[in-house]
Coordinates of C-alpha atoms and ligand atoms in Angstrom, one line a residue:
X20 CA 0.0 0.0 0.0
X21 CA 1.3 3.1 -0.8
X22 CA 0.8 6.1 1.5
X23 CA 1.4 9.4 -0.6
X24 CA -1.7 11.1 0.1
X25 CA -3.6 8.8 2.2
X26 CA -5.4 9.8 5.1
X27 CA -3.7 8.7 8.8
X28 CA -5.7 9.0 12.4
X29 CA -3.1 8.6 15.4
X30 CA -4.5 8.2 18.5
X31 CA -2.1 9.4 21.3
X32 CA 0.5 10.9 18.8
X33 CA 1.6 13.9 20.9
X34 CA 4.8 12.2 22.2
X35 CA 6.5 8.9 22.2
X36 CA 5.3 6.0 20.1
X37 CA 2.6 7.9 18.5
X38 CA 4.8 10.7 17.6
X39 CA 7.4 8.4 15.9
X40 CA 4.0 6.4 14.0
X41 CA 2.8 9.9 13.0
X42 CA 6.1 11.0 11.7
X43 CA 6.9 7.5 9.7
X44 CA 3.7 8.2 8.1
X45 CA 4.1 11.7 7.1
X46 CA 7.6 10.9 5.8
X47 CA 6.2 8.7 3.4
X48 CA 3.4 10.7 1.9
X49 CA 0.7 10.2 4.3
X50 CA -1.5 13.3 6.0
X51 CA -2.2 12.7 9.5
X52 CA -4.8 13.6 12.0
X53 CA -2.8 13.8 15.6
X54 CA -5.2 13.0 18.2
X55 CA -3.9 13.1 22.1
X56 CA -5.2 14.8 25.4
X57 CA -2.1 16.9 26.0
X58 CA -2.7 20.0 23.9
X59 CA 0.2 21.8 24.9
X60 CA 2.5 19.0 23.3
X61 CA 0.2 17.9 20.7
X62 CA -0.3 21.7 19.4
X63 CA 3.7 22.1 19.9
X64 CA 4.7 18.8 17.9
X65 CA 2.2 20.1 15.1
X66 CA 4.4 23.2 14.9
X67 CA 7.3 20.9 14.3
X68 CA 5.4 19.2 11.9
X69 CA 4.5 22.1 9.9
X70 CA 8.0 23.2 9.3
X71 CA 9.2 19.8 7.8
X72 CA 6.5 18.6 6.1
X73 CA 4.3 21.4 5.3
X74 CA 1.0 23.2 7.3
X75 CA -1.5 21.0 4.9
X76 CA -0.1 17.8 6.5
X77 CA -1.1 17.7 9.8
X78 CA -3.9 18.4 11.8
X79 CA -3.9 18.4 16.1
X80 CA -7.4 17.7 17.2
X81 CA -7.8 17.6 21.2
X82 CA -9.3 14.2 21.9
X83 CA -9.8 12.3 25.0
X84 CA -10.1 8.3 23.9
X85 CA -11.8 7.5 26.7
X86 CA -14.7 9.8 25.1
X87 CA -17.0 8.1 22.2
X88 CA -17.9 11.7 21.3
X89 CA -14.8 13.3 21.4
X90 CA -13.6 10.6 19.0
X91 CA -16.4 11.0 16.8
X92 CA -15.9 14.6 16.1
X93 CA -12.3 13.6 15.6
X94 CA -13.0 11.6 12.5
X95 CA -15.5 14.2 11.6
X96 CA -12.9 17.1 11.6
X97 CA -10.7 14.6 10.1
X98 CA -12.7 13.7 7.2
X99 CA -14.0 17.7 6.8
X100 CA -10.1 18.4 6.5
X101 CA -8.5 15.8 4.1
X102 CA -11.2 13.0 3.4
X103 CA -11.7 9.4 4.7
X104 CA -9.3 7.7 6.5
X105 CA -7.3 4.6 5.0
X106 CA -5.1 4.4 8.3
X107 CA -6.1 4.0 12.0
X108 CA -3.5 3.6 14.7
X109 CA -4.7 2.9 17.9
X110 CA -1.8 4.1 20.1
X111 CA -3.5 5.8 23.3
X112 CA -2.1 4.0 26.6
X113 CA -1.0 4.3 30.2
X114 CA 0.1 2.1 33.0
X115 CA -2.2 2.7 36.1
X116 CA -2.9 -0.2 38.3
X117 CA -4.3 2.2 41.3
X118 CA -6.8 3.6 39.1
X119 CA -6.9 0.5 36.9
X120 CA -10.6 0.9 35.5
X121 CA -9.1 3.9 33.7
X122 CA -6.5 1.8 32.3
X123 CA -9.2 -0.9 31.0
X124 CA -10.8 2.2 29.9
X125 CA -8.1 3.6 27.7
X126 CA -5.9 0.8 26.9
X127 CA -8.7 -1.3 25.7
X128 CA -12.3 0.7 25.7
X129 CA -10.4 3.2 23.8
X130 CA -8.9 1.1 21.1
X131 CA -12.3 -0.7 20.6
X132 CA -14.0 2.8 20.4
X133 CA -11.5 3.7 17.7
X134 CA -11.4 0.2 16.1
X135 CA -15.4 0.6 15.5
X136 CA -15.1 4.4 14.3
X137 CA -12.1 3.4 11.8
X138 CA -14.7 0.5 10.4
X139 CA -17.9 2.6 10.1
X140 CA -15.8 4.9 7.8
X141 CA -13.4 2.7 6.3
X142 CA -15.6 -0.7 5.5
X143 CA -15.9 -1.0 1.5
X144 CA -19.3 -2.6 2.3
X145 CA -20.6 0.4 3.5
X146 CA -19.0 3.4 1.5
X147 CA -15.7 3.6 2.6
X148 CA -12.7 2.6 0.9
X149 CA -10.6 0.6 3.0
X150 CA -7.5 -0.2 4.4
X151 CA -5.5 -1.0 7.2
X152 CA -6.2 -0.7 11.5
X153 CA -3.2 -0.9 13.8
X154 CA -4.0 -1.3 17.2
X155 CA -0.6 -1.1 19.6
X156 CA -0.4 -3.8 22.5
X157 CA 2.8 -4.6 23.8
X158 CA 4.8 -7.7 24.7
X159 CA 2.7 -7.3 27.9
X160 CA -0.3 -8.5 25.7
X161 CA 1.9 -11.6 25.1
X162 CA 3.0 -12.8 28.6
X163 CA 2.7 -11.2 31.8
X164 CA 4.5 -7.9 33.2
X165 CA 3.8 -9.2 36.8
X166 CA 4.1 -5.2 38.4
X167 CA 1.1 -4.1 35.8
X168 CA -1.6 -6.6 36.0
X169 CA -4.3 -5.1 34.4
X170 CA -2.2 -3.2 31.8
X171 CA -0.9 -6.8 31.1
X172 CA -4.9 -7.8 30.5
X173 CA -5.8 -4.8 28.7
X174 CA -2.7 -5.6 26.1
X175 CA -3.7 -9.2 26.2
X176 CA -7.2 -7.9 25.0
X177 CA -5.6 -5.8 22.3
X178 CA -4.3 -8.3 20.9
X179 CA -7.6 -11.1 21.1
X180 CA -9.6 -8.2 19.8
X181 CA -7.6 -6.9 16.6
X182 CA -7.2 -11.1 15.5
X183 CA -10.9 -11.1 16.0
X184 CA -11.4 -8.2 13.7
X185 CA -8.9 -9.4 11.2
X186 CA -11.1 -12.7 11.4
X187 CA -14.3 -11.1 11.1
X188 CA -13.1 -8.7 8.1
X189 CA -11.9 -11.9 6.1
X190 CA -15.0 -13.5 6.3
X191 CA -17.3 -10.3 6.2
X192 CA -15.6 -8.1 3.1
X193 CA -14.8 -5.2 5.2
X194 CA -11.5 -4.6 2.9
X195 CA -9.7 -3.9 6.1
X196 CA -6.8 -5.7 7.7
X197 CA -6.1 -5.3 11.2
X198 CA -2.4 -5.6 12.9
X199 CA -1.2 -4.9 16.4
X200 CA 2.4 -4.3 17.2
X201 CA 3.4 -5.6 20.5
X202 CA 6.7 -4.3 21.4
X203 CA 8.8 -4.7 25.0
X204 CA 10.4 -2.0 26.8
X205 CA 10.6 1.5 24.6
X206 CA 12.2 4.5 25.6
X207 CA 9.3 6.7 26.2
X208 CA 8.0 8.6 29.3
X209 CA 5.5 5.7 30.2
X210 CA 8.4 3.6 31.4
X211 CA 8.2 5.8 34.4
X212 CA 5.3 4.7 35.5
X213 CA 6.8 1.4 36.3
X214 CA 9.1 3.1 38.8
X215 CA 6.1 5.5 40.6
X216 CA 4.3 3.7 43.5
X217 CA 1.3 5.6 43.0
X218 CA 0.9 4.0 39.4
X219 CA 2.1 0.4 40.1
X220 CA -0.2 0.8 43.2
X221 CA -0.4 -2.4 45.2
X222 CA 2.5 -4.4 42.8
X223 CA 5.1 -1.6 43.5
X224 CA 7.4 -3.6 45.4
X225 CA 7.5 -5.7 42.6
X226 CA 10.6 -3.4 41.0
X227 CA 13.1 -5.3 41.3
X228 CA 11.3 -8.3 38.9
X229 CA 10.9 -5.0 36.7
X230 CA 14.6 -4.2 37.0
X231 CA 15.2 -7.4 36.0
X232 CA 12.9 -7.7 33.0
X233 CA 14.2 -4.6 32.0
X234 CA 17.6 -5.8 31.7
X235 CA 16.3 -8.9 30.0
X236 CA 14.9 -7.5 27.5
X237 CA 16.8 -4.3 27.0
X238 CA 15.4 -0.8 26.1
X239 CA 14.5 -0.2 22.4
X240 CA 14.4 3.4 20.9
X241 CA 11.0 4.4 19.3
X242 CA 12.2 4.6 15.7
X243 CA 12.9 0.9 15.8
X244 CA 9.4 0.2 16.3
X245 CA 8.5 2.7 13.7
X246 CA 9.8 1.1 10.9
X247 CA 8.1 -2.2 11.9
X248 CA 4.6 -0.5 12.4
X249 CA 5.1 0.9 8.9
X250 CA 5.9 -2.5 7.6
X251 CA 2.4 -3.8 9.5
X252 CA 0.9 -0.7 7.4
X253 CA 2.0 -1.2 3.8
X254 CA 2.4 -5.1 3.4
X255 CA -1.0 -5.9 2.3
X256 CA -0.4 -9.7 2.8
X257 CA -0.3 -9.3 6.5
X258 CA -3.9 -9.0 8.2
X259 CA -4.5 -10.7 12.1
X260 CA -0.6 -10.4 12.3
X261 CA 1.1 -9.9 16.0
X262 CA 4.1 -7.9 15.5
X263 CA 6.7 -8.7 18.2
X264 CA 9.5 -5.8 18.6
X265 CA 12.5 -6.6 21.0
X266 CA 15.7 -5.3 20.9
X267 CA 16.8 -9.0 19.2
X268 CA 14.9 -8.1 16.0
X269 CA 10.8 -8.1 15.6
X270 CA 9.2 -11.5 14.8
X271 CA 5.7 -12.3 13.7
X272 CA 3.8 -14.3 17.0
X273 CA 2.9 -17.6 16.0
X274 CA -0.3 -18.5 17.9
X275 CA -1.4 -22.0 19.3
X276 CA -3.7 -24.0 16.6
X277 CA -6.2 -25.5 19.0
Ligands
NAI321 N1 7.2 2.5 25.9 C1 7.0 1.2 26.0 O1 7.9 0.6 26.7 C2 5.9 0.5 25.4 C3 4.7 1.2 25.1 N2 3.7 0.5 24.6 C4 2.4 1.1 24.2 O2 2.7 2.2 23.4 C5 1.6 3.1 23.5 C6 2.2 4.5 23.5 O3 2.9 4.7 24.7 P1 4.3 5.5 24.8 O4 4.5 6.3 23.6 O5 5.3 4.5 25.2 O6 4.0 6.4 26.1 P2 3.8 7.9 26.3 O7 3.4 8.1 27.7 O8 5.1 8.6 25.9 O9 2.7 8.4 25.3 C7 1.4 8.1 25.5 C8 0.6 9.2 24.7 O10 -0.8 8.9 24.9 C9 -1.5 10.1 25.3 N3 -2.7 9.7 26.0 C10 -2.8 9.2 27.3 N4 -4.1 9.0 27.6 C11 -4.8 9.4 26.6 C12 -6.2 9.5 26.3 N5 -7.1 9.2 27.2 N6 -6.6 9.9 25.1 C13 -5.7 10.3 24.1 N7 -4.4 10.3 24.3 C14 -4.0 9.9 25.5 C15 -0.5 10.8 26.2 O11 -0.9 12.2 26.3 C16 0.8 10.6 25.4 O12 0.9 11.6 24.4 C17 0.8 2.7 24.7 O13 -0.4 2.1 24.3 C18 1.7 1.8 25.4 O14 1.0 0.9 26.2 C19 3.8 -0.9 24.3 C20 4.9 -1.5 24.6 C21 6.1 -0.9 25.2
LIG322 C1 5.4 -0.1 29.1 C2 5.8 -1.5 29.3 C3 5.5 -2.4 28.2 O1 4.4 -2.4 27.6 C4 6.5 -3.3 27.9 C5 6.5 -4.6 28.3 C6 7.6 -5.4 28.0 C7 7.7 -6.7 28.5 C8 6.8 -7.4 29.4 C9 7.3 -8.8 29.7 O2 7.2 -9.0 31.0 C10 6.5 -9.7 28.9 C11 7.0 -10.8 28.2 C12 6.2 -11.6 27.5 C13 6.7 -12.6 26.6 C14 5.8 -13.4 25.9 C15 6.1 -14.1 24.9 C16 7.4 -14.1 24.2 O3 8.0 -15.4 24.2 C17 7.2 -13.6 22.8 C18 8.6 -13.4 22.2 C19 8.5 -13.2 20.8 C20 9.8 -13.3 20.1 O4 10.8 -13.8 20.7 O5 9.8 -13.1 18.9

């Protein structure tokens, strides 16, 4: 799939992974709606984007995940600005196991809000024109980050959910394919969570198992993973793919055939 001139929605693309999904995109051709709560860096990082790639590029719409309405308007605005989307990345996350229904309601509510959204506009059998959903677990949605348990389950259900959807667009017609990348430890400000007792909440003294994965696994920087989300983006052969991205190399995850 090429991306010159197709339409991208990032969710969460203020900083971090999102940012480095947002600028992979625009760097090959792609015009993308940045959607995060932060306004401050969101507006900022649009500033940056204008200067390299042009004010027509990029759009910063304010938008809380966790809000069906806020989303919809995102997608409106989105659509009023440069057309349908072909791309949906479903990046918003955080790691908070004291107020853990706010993770569930991010981490996952928030990329099944999205998810839905991307296929009421994108499904060829109703209108829209296709193309590809990535949803981003983690290695966390593979095996267990014992200090995080429910950011564990939320990635867990990230990844059920988006094989689901790839399942159900096969057999429906949707003309969507539906990836999620699940990489381990990234240098990005949410890896300080795992060091802040108020957000591992109950499994804080667990940090020194999180020391220890962390030195397992090693820290990977964010472009790494960009070029492998890209990869989940263009290849039109891969649809109900698990990405895996550690600091080894990035492997598709074979599942169990039961
Ligand atoms: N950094 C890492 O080690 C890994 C991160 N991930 C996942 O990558 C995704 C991105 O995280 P990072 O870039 O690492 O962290 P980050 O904390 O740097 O970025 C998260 C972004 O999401 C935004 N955000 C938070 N809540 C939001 C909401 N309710 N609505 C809209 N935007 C919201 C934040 O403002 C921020 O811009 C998350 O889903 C995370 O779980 C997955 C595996 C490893
Ligand atoms: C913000 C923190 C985050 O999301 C990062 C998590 C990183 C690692 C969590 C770790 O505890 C989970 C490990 C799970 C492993 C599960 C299966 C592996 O065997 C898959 C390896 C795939 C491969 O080698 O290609």
């Amino acid at each position: 799939m090429a991306l010159t001139s197709k339409v991208a929605i990032v969710t969460g693309a203020a900083q971090g992974l999102g940012r480095g999904f947002s600028e992979i995109l625009l760097q090959n051709g792609a015009k993308v709606a940045l959607l995060d709560v932060n306004e401050t860096v969101g507006k900022s990082l649009k500033e940056t984007f204008d200067n390299q790639y042009g004010p027509d590029k990029s759009l910063f719409l304010s938008c809380n995940v966790e809000s069906e309405e806020q989303l919809k308007a995102a997608f409106q605005k989105t659509i009023q600005t440069f057309g349908r989307p072909h791309i949906m990345c479903n990046n918003a996350g955080i790691i908070n196991e004291s107020n853990w229904e706010k993770a569930v309601s991010i981490n996952l509510m928030g990329v099944v809000r999205g998810t839905y959204l991307a296929l009421e506009h994108m499904n060829k059998l109703t209108g829209g024109q296709g193309g590809v959903v990535v949803n981003v677990g983690s290695l966390a949605g593979l095996g267990p980050l014992p200090c995080t348990p429910v950011y564990t389950a939320t990635k867990h259900g990230v990844v059920g959910f988006t094989r689901a959807m790839a399942a159900a667009s096969d057999i429906s017609g949707y003309g969507i394919r539906f990836n999620v990348i699940c990489p381990a430890f990234v240098q990005t400000d949410i890896l300080n969570a795992l060091y802040q007792p108020e957000k591992t909440g109950q499994f804080s003294s667990l940090i020194e198992n999180t020391k220890k994965l962390i030195e397992m696994y090693g820290i990977i920087e964010v472009p790494d993973v960009s070029k492998n989300f890209l990869q989940l983006v263009t290849d039109e052969t891969k649809n109900g793919e698990a990405l895996a991205v550690l600091q080894k190399g990035c492997s598709y995850v074979t599942f169990p055939a039961l």
